[in-house]
Short mmCIF file of C-alpha atoms and ligand atoms in Angstrom, two decimals:
data_model
loop_
_atom_site.label_atom_id
_atom_site.label_comp_id
_atom_site.label_asym_id
_atom_site.label_seq_id
_atom_site.Cartn_x
_atom_site.Cartn_y
_atom_site.Cartn_z
CA MET A 1345 -7.32 17.03 -7.53
CA ILE A 1346 -4.23 15.16 -6.45
CA LEU A 1347 -4.25 15.72 -2.72
CA GLN A 1348 -7.09 16.29 -0.34
CA MET A 1349 -6.77 16.44 3.42
CA THR A 1350 -9.83 16.82 5.59
CA ASN A 1351 -9.60 17.64 9.29
CA VAL A 1352 -6.25 15.86 9.57
CA LYS A 1353 -4.92 15.68 13.11
CA LYS A 1354 -1.72 14.28 14.49
CA ALA A 1355 -0.78 13.82 18.10
CA PHE A 1356 2.43 12.45 19.55
CA GLY A 1357 1.19 10.96 22.78
CA ARG A 1358 -0.86 13.75 24.36
CA HIS A 1359 0.86 16.49 22.40
CA GLU A 1360 -1.36 17.49 19.48
CA VAL A 1361 0.87 18.80 16.71
CA LEU A 1362 -1.69 19.06 13.89
CA LYS A 1363 -5.06 20.27 15.08
CA GLY A 1364 -7.29 19.79 12.06
CA ILE A 1365 -5.83 20.53 8.65
CA ASP A 1366 -7.97 21.03 5.54
CA LEU A 1367 -6.05 21.25 2.33
CA THR A 1368 -6.45 20.54 -1.35
CA LEU A 1369 -3.86 20.57 -4.07
CA ASN A 1370 -4.58 20.35 -7.79
CA LYS A 1371 -2.51 18.68 -10.45
CA GLY A 1372 0.45 20.71 -11.65
CA LYS A 1373 0.23 23.19 -8.79
CA VAL A 1374 2.87 24.16 -6.27
CA LEU A 1375 1.95 24.49 -2.61
CA VAL A 1376 4.38 26.29 -0.33
CA ILE A 1377 4.08 25.82 3.43
CA ILE A 1378 5.58 28.46 5.70
CA GLY A 1379 5.45 29.05 9.43
CA PRO A 1380 7.52 29.34 12.58
CA SER A 1381 9.63 26.51 13.93
CA GLY A 1382 7.58 23.85 15.66
CA SER A 1383 4.35 24.90 13.99
CA GLY A 1384 3.94 21.45 12.41
CA LYS A 1385 5.12 22.01 8.83
CA SER A 1386 7.28 18.88 8.67
CA THR A 1387 4.63 16.82 10.40
CA LEU A 1388 2.04 17.96 7.87
CA LEU A 1389 4.31 17.07 4.97
CA ARG A 1390 5.16 13.70 6.52
CA CYS A 1391 1.45 12.95 6.92
CA MET A 1392 1.06 13.38 3.16
CA ASN A 1393 3.20 10.30 2.45
CA LEU A 1394 2.31 8.61 5.74
CA LEU A 1395 5.78 8.70 7.26
CA GLU A 1396 3.59 9.90 10.11
CA THR A 1397 0.18 8.30 10.55
CA PRO A 1398 -2.52 10.88 11.23
CA THR A 1399 -4.52 10.28 14.38
CA ASP A 1400 -7.73 11.61 12.85
CA GLY A 1401 -9.16 12.89 9.58
CA GLN A 1402 -9.14 11.80 5.95
CA LEU A 1403 -6.44 11.79 3.34
CA SER A 1404 -6.94 11.18 -0.31
CA LEU A 1405 -4.09 11.06 -2.75
CA GLY A 1406 -4.34 10.27 -6.44
CA GLY A 1407 -7.51 8.25 -5.92
CA VAL A 1408 -6.40 6.35 -2.81
CA SER A 1409 -8.52 7.44 0.16
CA LEU A 1410 -7.76 6.71 3.78
CA ASP A 1411 -9.79 7.42 6.87
CA PHE A 1412 -7.97 7.83 10.16
CA ALA A 1413 -11.01 8.66 12.30
CA GLY A 1414 -10.83 7.04 15.70
CA GLY A 1415 -7.17 6.17 15.31
CA ARG A 1416 -8.03 3.62 12.64
CA LYS A 1417 -5.14 1.67 11.16
CA SER A 1418 -4.85 1.71 7.40
CA ALA A 1419 -4.16 -1.26 5.20
CA LYS A 1420 -0.46 -1.78 4.48
CA ASN A 1421 -1.09 -1.89 0.75
CA ALA A 1422 -2.85 1.47 0.74
CA VAL A 1423 0.08 3.00 2.64
CA LEU A 1424 2.57 1.55 0.15
CA GLU A 1425 0.40 2.75 -2.73
CA ILE A 1426 0.42 6.30 -1.40
CA ARG A 1427 4.17 6.19 -0.86
CA LYS A 1428 4.70 5.00 -4.43
CA ARG A 1429 2.68 7.92 -5.72
CA THR A 1430 4.64 10.49 -3.71
CA GLY A 1431 8.30 11.35 -3.67
CA MET A 1432 10.14 13.06 -0.85
CA VAL A 1433 13.21 15.26 -0.70
CA PHE A 1434 14.71 15.58 2.77
CA GLN A 1435 16.44 18.45 4.48
CA SER A 1436 19.46 16.24 5.21
CA TYR A 1437 19.31 14.54 1.75
CA ASN A 1438 19.25 11.01 3.24
CA LEU A 1439 21.07 9.54 0.27
CA PHE A 1440 22.12 5.92 0.63
CA PRO A 1441 25.81 6.24 1.54
CA HIS A 1442 26.69 2.69 0.50
CA ARG A 1443 25.45 3.20 -3.04
CA THR A 1444 26.74 5.30 -5.89
CA VAL A 1445 24.75 8.22 -7.23
CA LEU A 1446 23.39 6.10 -10.07
CA GLU A 1447 22.51 3.24 -7.71
CA ASN A 1448 20.71 5.69 -5.43
CA ILE A 1449 18.51 6.80 -8.28
CA ILE A 1450 17.67 3.37 -9.71
CA GLU A 1451 17.00 1.80 -6.29
CA GLY A 1452 13.30 2.73 -6.21
CA PRO A 1453 12.49 2.02 -9.87
CA VAL A 1454 14.25 -1.37 -9.77
CA ILE A 1455 13.25 -2.61 -6.32
CA VAL A 1456 9.82 -1.06 -5.93
CA GLN A 1457 8.57 -0.60 -9.50
CA ARG A 1458 10.45 -3.68 -10.76
CA LYS A 1459 11.75 -1.91 -13.84
CA PRO A 1460 14.58 -3.62 -15.74
CA VAL A 1461 17.94 -2.29 -14.52
CA GLU A 1462 18.93 -1.08 -17.98
CA VAL A 1463 15.74 0.92 -18.43
CA ALA A 1464 16.11 2.45 -14.97
CA LYS A 1465 19.72 3.35 -15.69
CA LEU A 1466 18.88 5.18 -18.91
CA ARG A 1467 16.26 7.22 -17.09
CA ALA A 1468 18.65 7.89 -14.18
CA ILE A 1469 21.33 9.18 -16.53
CA GLU A 1470 18.80 11.43 -18.22
CA LEU A 1471 17.74 12.80 -14.81
CA LEU A 1472 21.34 13.32 -13.77
CA ARG A 1473 21.92 15.34 -16.90
CA LYS A 1474 18.86 17.39 -16.03
CA VAL A 1475 20.15 18.23 -12.55
CA GLY A 1476 23.61 18.91 -13.97
CA LEU A 1477 25.41 15.90 -12.51
CA ALA A 1478 25.90 13.62 -15.49
CA ASP A 1479 29.58 13.23 -14.60
CA LYS A 1480 28.86 12.11 -11.03
CA ALA A 1481 26.97 8.89 -11.77
CA ASP A 1482 29.66 6.67 -10.25
CA ALA A 1483 30.56 8.88 -7.30
CA TYR A 1484 29.55 8.01 -3.75
CA PRO A 1485 27.40 10.57 -1.89
CA HIS A 1486 30.20 11.52 0.53
CA GLN A 1487 32.26 12.66 -2.45
CA LEU A 1488 29.69 15.32 -3.35
CA SER A 1489 28.96 18.80 -2.02
CA GLY A 1490 25.70 19.38 -0.17
CA GLY A 1491 24.14 21.05 -3.17
CA GLN A 1492 25.11 18.15 -5.40
CA GLN A 1493 23.79 15.63 -2.89
CA GLN A 1494 20.47 17.42 -2.72
CA ARG A 1495 20.19 17.45 -6.51
CA VAL A 1496 20.74 13.68 -6.45
CA GLY A 1497 18.04 13.50 -3.78
CA ILE A 1498 15.68 15.28 -6.13
CA ALA A 1499 16.62 13.01 -9.05
CA ARG A 1500 16.05 9.96 -6.84
CA ALA A 1501 12.54 11.16 -5.96
CA VAL A 1502 11.67 12.19 -9.53
CA ALA A 1503 12.83 8.81 -10.90
CA MET A 1504 9.73 7.23 -9.35
CA ASP A 1505 7.47 9.49 -11.48
CA PRO A 1506 5.54 10.65 -8.42
CA GLU A 1507 2.19 12.34 -8.72
CA LEU A 1508 3.19 14.58 -5.85
CA LEU A 1509 6.68 15.62 -4.81
CA LEU A 1510 7.32 16.69 -1.22
CA PHE A 1511 10.19 18.93 -0.14
CA ASP A 1512 11.02 19.52 3.53
CA GLU A 1513 13.31 22.54 3.73
CA PRO A 1514 15.44 21.25 0.85
CA THR A 1515 18.00 24.03 1.16
CA SER A 1516 18.20 24.60 4.92
CA ALA A 1517 21.26 22.40 5.40
CA LEU A 1518 23.17 24.05 2.56
CA ASP A 1519 25.85 26.72 2.56
CA PRO A 1520 24.31 29.93 1.17
CA GLU A 1521 26.28 29.76 -2.07
CA LEU A 1522 24.85 26.30 -2.84
CA VAL A 1523 21.19 27.18 -2.31
CA GLY A 1524 20.74 28.64 -5.80
CA GLU A 1525 21.65 25.48 -7.72
CA VAL A 1526 19.03 23.46 -5.82
CA LEU A 1527 16.28 26.07 -6.11
CA LYS A 1528 16.95 26.23 -9.84
CA VAL A 1529 16.19 22.52 -10.20
CA ILE A 1530 12.98 22.88 -8.19
CA ARG A 1531 11.91 25.86 -10.32
CA GLU A 1532 12.45 23.82 -13.48
CA LEU A 1533 10.32 20.98 -12.10
CA ALA A 1534 7.58 23.48 -11.29
CA ALA A 1535 7.76 24.86 -14.83
CA GLU A 1536 7.37 21.34 -16.21
CA GLY A 1537 4.14 20.94 -14.29
CA MET A 1538 5.24 18.73 -11.41
CA THR A 1539 2.79 18.89 -8.50
CA MET A 1540 4.72 19.83 -5.38
CA ALA A 1541 4.37 20.67 -1.70
CA VAL A 1542 7.35 22.60 -0.40
CA VAL A 1543 8.26 23.62 3.14
CA THR A 1544 10.76 26.46 2.91
CA HIS A 1545 12.06 29.59 4.55
CA GLU A 1546 13.18 31.05 1.21
CA MET A 1547 10.44 33.65 0.82
CA LYS A 1548 11.61 35.07 -2.49
CA PHE A 1549 11.64 31.60 -3.99
CA ALA A 1550 8.25 30.87 -2.43
CA GLY A 1551 6.80 33.97 -4.10
CA GLU A 1552 8.13 32.84 -7.47
CA VAL A 1553 7.12 29.18 -7.60
CA ALA A 1554 4.03 28.97 -5.42
CA ASP A 1555 0.51 28.80 -6.77
CA GLN A 1556 -0.74 28.58 -3.23
CA VAL A 1557 0.89 29.52 0.09
CA VAL A 1558 -0.27 28.35 3.48
CA PHE A 1559 0.95 29.86 6.72
CA MET A 1560 0.92 27.48 9.67
CA ASP A 1561 1.06 28.34 13.31
CA ASN A 1562 0.65 26.06 16.28
CA GLY A 1563 -0.71 23.10 14.32
CA LEU A 1564 -3.25 25.01 12.27
CA ILE A 1565 -3.40 26.64 8.86
CA VAL A 1566 -3.85 30.26 9.82
CA GLU A 1567 -3.86 31.77 6.39
CA SER A 1568 -3.99 30.38 2.87
CA GLY A 1569 -4.08 31.91 -0.58
CA SER A 1570 -2.05 33.10 -3.52
CA PRO A 1571 1.54 34.16 -2.83
CA ASP A 1572 0.51 37.76 -3.39
CA GLN A 1573 -2.20 37.52 -0.77
CA VAL A 1574 -0.26 35.64 1.90
CA LEU A 1575 3.26 36.99 1.40
CA LYS A 1576 2.57 40.57 0.31
CA ARG A 1577 -0.79 41.44 1.88
CA PRO A 1578 -1.28 39.04 4.78
CA ALA A 1579 -4.63 39.45 6.48
CA ASN A 1580 -3.67 37.66 9.65
CA GLU A 1581 -1.71 39.34 12.42
CA ARG A 1582 0.46 36.29 13.12
CA THR A 1583 1.37 35.92 9.45
CA ARG A 1584 2.39 39.57 9.38
CA MET A 1585 4.54 39.18 12.48
CA PHE A 1586 6.19 36.06 11.12
CA LEU A 1587 7.02 37.71 7.79
CA SER A 1588 8.30 40.92 9.34
CA ARG A 1589 10.56 38.96 11.69
CA LEU A 1590 11.98 37.14 8.66
CA THR A 1591 12.77 40.37 6.84
CA ASP A 1592 14.24 41.87 10.01
CA THR A 1593 16.83 39.12 10.30
CA LYS A 1594 17.76 39.25 6.63
CA MET B 244 69.82 -33.57 29.53
CA SER B 245 70.33 -34.11 25.83
CA ASP B 246 68.44 -37.37 26.14
CA GLN B 247 65.56 -35.43 27.63
CA SER B 248 65.55 -32.84 24.84
CA THR B 249 65.58 -35.57 22.23
CA ARG B 250 62.63 -37.19 23.94
CA LEU B 251 60.71 -33.90 24.07
CA TRP B 252 61.52 -33.21 20.44
CA ASN B 253 60.23 -36.61 19.45
CA ILE B 254 57.02 -36.11 21.40
CA PHE B 255 56.60 -32.74 19.71
CA VAL B 256 57.10 -34.21 16.25
CA ASP B 257 54.85 -37.18 16.92
CA SER B 258 52.06 -35.08 18.31
CA PHE B 259 52.16 -32.07 16.00
CA LEU B 260 50.39 -33.52 12.99
CA PRO B 261 47.68 -35.32 14.99
CA LEU B 262 47.02 -32.09 16.91
CA LEU B 263 46.88 -30.06 13.72
CA LYS B 264 44.62 -32.68 12.20
CA ALA B 265 42.26 -32.52 15.20
CA GLY B 266 42.21 -28.77 14.72
CA VAL B 267 41.45 -28.94 11.03
CA LEU B 268 38.90 -31.74 11.36
CA PHE B 269 37.05 -30.53 14.44
CA THR B 270 38.05 -27.11 15.78
CA ILE B 271 37.73 -25.28 12.48
CA PRO B 272 34.50 -26.91 11.24
CA LEU B 273 32.99 -26.52 14.71
CA THR B 274 33.89 -22.83 14.67
CA LEU B 275 32.68 -22.18 11.12
CA ILE B 276 29.41 -24.09 11.41
CA SER B 277 28.54 -22.68 14.84
CA PHE B 278 29.41 -19.16 13.82
CA ALA B 279 27.42 -19.29 10.57
CA LEU B 280 24.35 -20.78 12.26
CA GLY B 281 24.89 -18.39 15.16
CA LEU B 282 24.77 -15.43 12.78
CA ILE B 283 21.39 -16.55 11.45
CA VAL B 284 20.11 -17.00 15.01
CA ALA B 285 21.60 -13.61 15.95
CA LEU B 286 19.97 -11.78 13.04
CA LEU B 287 16.56 -13.34 13.70
CA THR B 288 16.89 -12.59 17.41
CA ALA B 289 17.92 -9.00 16.74
CA LEU B 290 14.94 -8.51 14.41
CA ALA B 291 12.62 -10.13 16.96
CA ARG B 292 13.91 -7.79 19.67
CA LEU B 293 13.34 -4.78 17.42
CA SER B 294 9.88 -5.93 16.40
CA ASP B 295 6.70 -4.22 17.60
CA ILE B 296 5.22 -7.59 18.49
CA ARG B 297 5.61 -7.82 22.27
CA VAL B 298 5.64 -11.64 22.49
CA LEU B 299 8.36 -11.88 19.90
CA SER B 300 10.66 -9.32 21.50
CA GLY B 301 9.94 -10.88 24.90
CA ILE B 302 11.01 -14.34 23.75
CA ALA B 303 14.15 -12.89 22.18
CA ARG B 304 15.03 -10.97 25.31
CA PHE B 305 14.50 -14.10 27.44
CA TYR B 306 16.76 -16.19 25.21
CA VAL B 307 19.56 -13.61 25.28
CA TRP B 308 19.20 -13.24 29.05
CA ILE B 309 19.59 -17.00 29.61
CA PHE B 310 22.52 -17.57 27.28
CA ARG B 311 24.47 -14.49 28.25
CA GLY B 312 23.86 -14.97 31.94
CA THR B 313 25.08 -18.55 32.29
CA PRO B 314 28.55 -20.04 31.68
CA LEU B 315 29.17 -21.58 28.29
CA LEU B 316 30.69 -24.68 29.88
CA VAL B 317 27.54 -25.25 31.93
CA GLN B 318 25.40 -24.81 28.80
CA LEU B 319 27.44 -27.48 27.03
CA PHE B 320 27.09 -29.85 30.01
CA ILE B 321 23.33 -29.41 30.07
CA ILE B 322 23.01 -30.08 26.32
CA PHE B 323 25.30 -33.11 26.34
CA PHE B 324 25.10 -34.79 29.79
CA GLY B 325 21.87 -33.27 31.01
CA LEU B 326 19.73 -34.11 28.01
CA ALA B 327 21.30 -37.58 27.72
CA HIS B 328 20.10 -38.28 31.25
CA VAL B 329 16.48 -37.79 30.16
CA GLY B 330 16.96 -39.88 27.05
CA ILE B 331 17.83 -37.17 24.53
CA ILE B 332 21.18 -38.41 23.34
CA ILE B 333 23.14 -36.10 21.07
CA ASP B 334 26.59 -36.92 19.73
CA PRO B 335 29.42 -34.69 20.98
CA PHE B 336 29.89 -32.80 17.72
CA PRO B 337 26.25 -31.81 17.12
CA ALA B 338 25.87 -31.13 20.85
CA ALA B 339 28.82 -28.75 20.66
CA VAL B 340 27.40 -27.09 17.52
CA ILE B 341 24.06 -26.54 19.28
CA GLY B 342 25.74 -25.11 22.36
CA PHE B 343 28.10 -22.77 20.55
CA THR B 344 25.44 -21.66 18.06
CA LEU B 345 23.00 -20.68 20.79
CA ASN B 346 25.69 -18.98 22.85
CA VAL B 347 27.29 -17.02 20.05
CA GLY B 348 23.83 -16.27 18.62
CA ALA B 349 22.79 -14.61 21.88
CA TYR B 350 25.91 -12.46 22.08
CA ASN B 351 25.92 -11.48 18.42
CA SER B 352 22.24 -10.60 18.42
CA GLU B 353 23.15 -7.68 20.65
CA VAL B 354 25.91 -6.64 18.26
CA ILE B 355 23.55 -6.78 15.28
CA ARG B 356 20.76 -5.02 17.15
CA ALA B 357 23.07 -2.17 18.09
CA ALA B 358 24.37 -1.98 14.50
CA ILE B 359 20.83 -1.75 13.10
CA LEU B 360 19.95 0.94 15.64
CA SER B 361 23.07 2.88 14.66
CA VAL B 362 21.72 3.42 11.14
CA HIS B 363 20.11 6.84 10.97
CA LYS B 364 16.31 6.88 11.00
CA GLY B 365 16.38 9.00 7.83
CA GLN B 366 17.71 5.98 5.92
CA TRP B 367 14.59 3.95 6.71
CA GLU B 368 12.46 6.96 5.80
CA ALA B 369 14.24 7.45 2.49
CA GLY B 370 13.48 3.81 1.70
CA PHE B 371 9.85 4.11 2.81
CA SER B 372 9.38 7.29 0.80
CA LEU B 373 10.31 5.29 -2.31
CA GLY B 374 7.52 2.86 -1.47
CA MET B 375 9.66 0.13 0.05
CA THR B 376 8.25 -2.35 2.54
CA ARG B 377 10.01 -2.74 5.91
CA MET B 378 11.67 -5.90 4.61
CA GLN B 379 12.95 -4.18 1.46
CA ALA B 380 14.28 -1.20 3.40
CA LEU B 381 15.94 -3.55 5.87
CA ARG B 382 17.60 -5.71 3.23
CA ARG B 383 18.56 -3.05 0.72
CA ILE B 384 19.25 0.00 2.85
CA VAL B 385 19.72 -0.70 6.53
CA LEU B 386 21.46 -4.07 6.81
CA PRO B 387 24.30 -3.20 4.40
CA GLN B 388 25.05 -0.13 6.50
CA ALA B 389 24.64 -2.02 9.75
CA ALA B 390 27.04 -4.70 8.48
CA ARG B 391 29.78 -2.15 8.24
CA VAL B 392 29.34 -1.28 11.90
CA ALA B 393 28.94 -4.91 12.97
CA VAL B 394 31.94 -6.45 11.21
CA PRO B 395 34.64 -5.49 13.75
CA PRO B 396 32.77 -6.72 16.85
CA LEU B 397 31.56 -9.82 14.97
CA SER B 398 35.14 -10.61 13.99
CA ASN B 399 36.15 -10.38 17.62
CA SER B 400 33.42 -12.75 18.59
CA PHE B 401 34.54 -15.10 15.81
CA ILE B 402 38.10 -15.21 17.11
CA SER B 403 36.84 -15.76 20.65
CA LEU B 404 34.81 -18.67 19.37
CA VAL B 405 37.89 -20.35 17.85
CA LYS B 406 39.38 -20.45 21.31
CA ASP B 407 36.14 -21.25 23.15
CA THR B 408 35.69 -24.41 21.09
CA SER B 409 38.37 -25.93 23.35
CA LEU B 410 35.57 -26.27 25.93
CA ALA B 411 34.11 -28.99 23.71
CA ALA B 412 36.89 -31.27 24.97
CA SER B 413 34.92 -31.54 28.19
CA ILE B 414 31.93 -33.09 26.42
CA ALA B 415 34.03 -35.87 24.94
CA LEU B 416 34.84 -34.18 21.64
CA THR B 417 38.46 -34.85 20.74
CA GLU B 418 39.11 -31.60 19.00
CA LEU B 419 42.49 -29.89 19.22
CA PHE B 420 42.55 -29.40 22.99
CA GLY B 421 40.99 -32.82 23.67
CA LYS B 422 43.68 -34.40 21.58
CA ALA B 423 46.34 -32.53 23.57
CA GLN B 424 44.82 -33.92 26.76
CA GLN B 425 45.02 -37.45 25.34
CA PHE B 426 48.69 -37.03 24.44
CA THR B 427 49.39 -35.62 27.88
CA ALA B 428 47.85 -38.69 29.49
CA THR B 429 50.22 -40.84 27.45
CA TYR B 430 53.45 -38.87 27.72
CA TYR B 431 53.06 -36.87 30.98
CA GLU B 432 54.41 -33.72 29.30
CA PRO B 433 51.69 -31.15 29.99
CA LEU B 434 53.91 -28.08 29.54
CA LEU B 435 55.12 -29.11 26.10
CA LEU B 436 51.82 -30.45 24.78
CA TYR B 437 49.56 -27.69 26.02
CA THR B 438 51.99 -25.06 24.77
CA GLU B 439 51.96 -26.82 21.43
CA ALA B 440 48.16 -26.75 21.37
CA ALA B 441 48.27 -23.06 22.27
CA LEU B 442 50.59 -22.41 19.32
CA ILE B 443 48.19 -24.06 16.93
CA TYR B 444 45.27 -22.00 18.30
CA LEU B 445 47.45 -18.93 17.87
CA MET B 446 48.11 -19.91 14.27
CA PHE B 447 44.38 -20.27 13.57
CA SER B 448 43.42 -16.99 15.17
CA THR B 449 46.24 -15.12 13.44
CA VAL B 450 45.06 -16.29 10.05
CA LEU B 451 41.51 -15.31 10.98
CA SER B 452 42.56 -11.84 12.16
CA PHE B 453 44.22 -11.36 8.83
CA LEU B 454 41.01 -12.32 7.02
CA GLN B 455 39.09 -9.98 9.33
CA ALA B 456 41.28 -7.04 8.35
CA ARG B 457 40.65 -7.76 4.69
CA LEU B 458 36.91 -8.03 5.22
CA GLU B 459 36.86 -4.70 7.06
CA ARG B 460 38.71 -3.02 4.23
CA ARG B 461 36.12 -4.33 1.79
CA PHE B 462 33.38 -2.71 3.85
CA ASP B 463 35.26 0.57 3.89
CA ARG B 464 34.61 1.54 0.28
CA TYR B 465 32.25 4.24 1.34
CA SER B 466 32.78 6.30 4.44
CA ALA B 467 30.10 7.33 6.90
CA ARG B 468 28.90 10.89 6.80
N1 ATP C 1204 8.33 12.08 16.43
C1 ATP C 1204 7.92 13.06 17.27
N2 ATP C 1204 7.63 12.78 18.54
C2 ATP C 1204 7.20 13.74 19.39
N3 ATP C 1204 7.04 15.02 19.05
C3 ATP C 1204 7.31 15.37 17.78
C4 ATP C 1204 7.76 14.40 16.83
N4 ATP C 1204 7.98 15.05 15.65
C5 ATP C 1204 7.65 16.33 15.86
N5 ATP C 1204 7.26 16.54 17.13
C6 ATP C 1204 6.81 17.82 17.71
O1 ATP C 1204 5.83 18.37 16.88
C7 ATP C 1204 5.93 19.76 16.80
C8 ATP C 1204 5.98 20.18 15.34
O2 ATP C 1204 7.14 19.65 14.76
P1 ATP C 1204 7.49 19.85 13.23
O3 ATP C 1204 8.80 19.19 13.01
O4 ATP C 1204 6.36 19.42 12.40
O5 ATP C 1204 7.64 21.43 13.15
P2 ATP C 1204 8.18 22.32 11.94
O6 ATP C 1204 7.14 23.32 11.69
O7 ATP C 1204 8.62 21.45 10.83
O8 ATP C 1204 9.44 23.03 12.63
P3 ATP C 1204 10.87 23.40 11.98
O9 ATP C 1204 10.66 24.68 11.21
O10 ATP C 1204 11.71 23.61 13.17
O11 ATP C 1204 11.29 22.27 11.13
C9 ATP C 1204 7.17 20.15 17.59
O12 ATP C 1204 6.75 20.59 18.85
C10 ATP C 1204 7.92 18.85 17.73
O13 ATP C 1204 8.63 18.82 18.93
MG1 MG C 1205 10.50 20.96 9.98
#
């Protein structure tokens, strides 16, 4: 088991956004998180790498366990350890604009993992080839299309060899014709056995890559199961309504 | 009439090199040293103000409040004459460096703070998600982007400082303007000598503006989103 969350809660001030999340994710599996806007999907994902600190519950990731009961603060080292073991791909890419594509990718391995620059570069070039951007190594992010930037974002996260890769709506900021190239890269990672948690509104893609789908509403996991169960034969009324509204607008 | 112009010309020639020398020996070093030290003070103050530690941000806010809210000339008088009166005697040059450093540090801390805040939160998060500490994310990710925003206002403050150093004449430092005052006392030609001093200041700040433009171009390699 790579990730285990037990009764995880998160409140911003008095506003409780996560109301007790229980979740486990096994090695090599893909978890897809769906749900209406404001239901807490991003917050849940951001609790997994502690960009948000849970206000209650337990989180265990790759052997590092943290207890947040009673608003307890966690040791800095444990937080860093969890962040090193996870990678994150952001909706708005968040590439470093002052660094070239290659420099973006080697930043983590060189600064955080203290790999020799040459070693990191070789790996970065290999990853760029994998995401189809071998010729863009020396470009700056603003010279790339959104789809290209997001593929660099994925390469940057993968370069850290994370045990768990997190995606927060990786294609939502993209023009429709660029979505495919990014989803293709994510599918390939899934096929290689990368453990992933993905927030997405791309239901077709979700059905293809997910081993497990959770539907969130109002800070809770309302329904959880295989993609067939949750996406095709949802048991819960709210899940059904959410999915039918999605197909209506398509 | 022609006698008078010859006299003025001679005063100009006699005074030009000593004035320039006072500028090169005092005005420029005073500016460079104070600005460099001021930048360090400004960065530390900006970080203190952005810190979660209440005491630290409180001290920083207090310091900025004092030094931005009181006249620079009065600050210099307190450091030089005021402290001397209670037995803390500081030579004019170091006294001026202390005064200008603290003053420019207070102003520039606000510039740097605003520049750091202008960097999108997602940049910090991208750094953190790679496992960076706050310090690593600050140094590697945020400060380089903040620098780009801060360079134009910092350059302005630098050029202001070149001119403000003339205030040091009033605490017995014979920098460029002080030297012009001395010549005026000898020759009674205030219009000529002060205009001459102004020209030399203009020369200095023009060269510096030119360097500023080059620095800004260097920071423009990548463009903001
Ligand atoms: N930093 C924050 N401070 C205060 N409230 C927040 C913060 N971040 C999120 N929230 C609130 O938490 C709730 C859940 O937000 P979250 O971003 O997790 O939803 P989401 O499911 O990802 O929505 P979307 O599909 O729109 O991205 C929202 O009501 C939001 O306003
Ligand atoms: Mg979201």
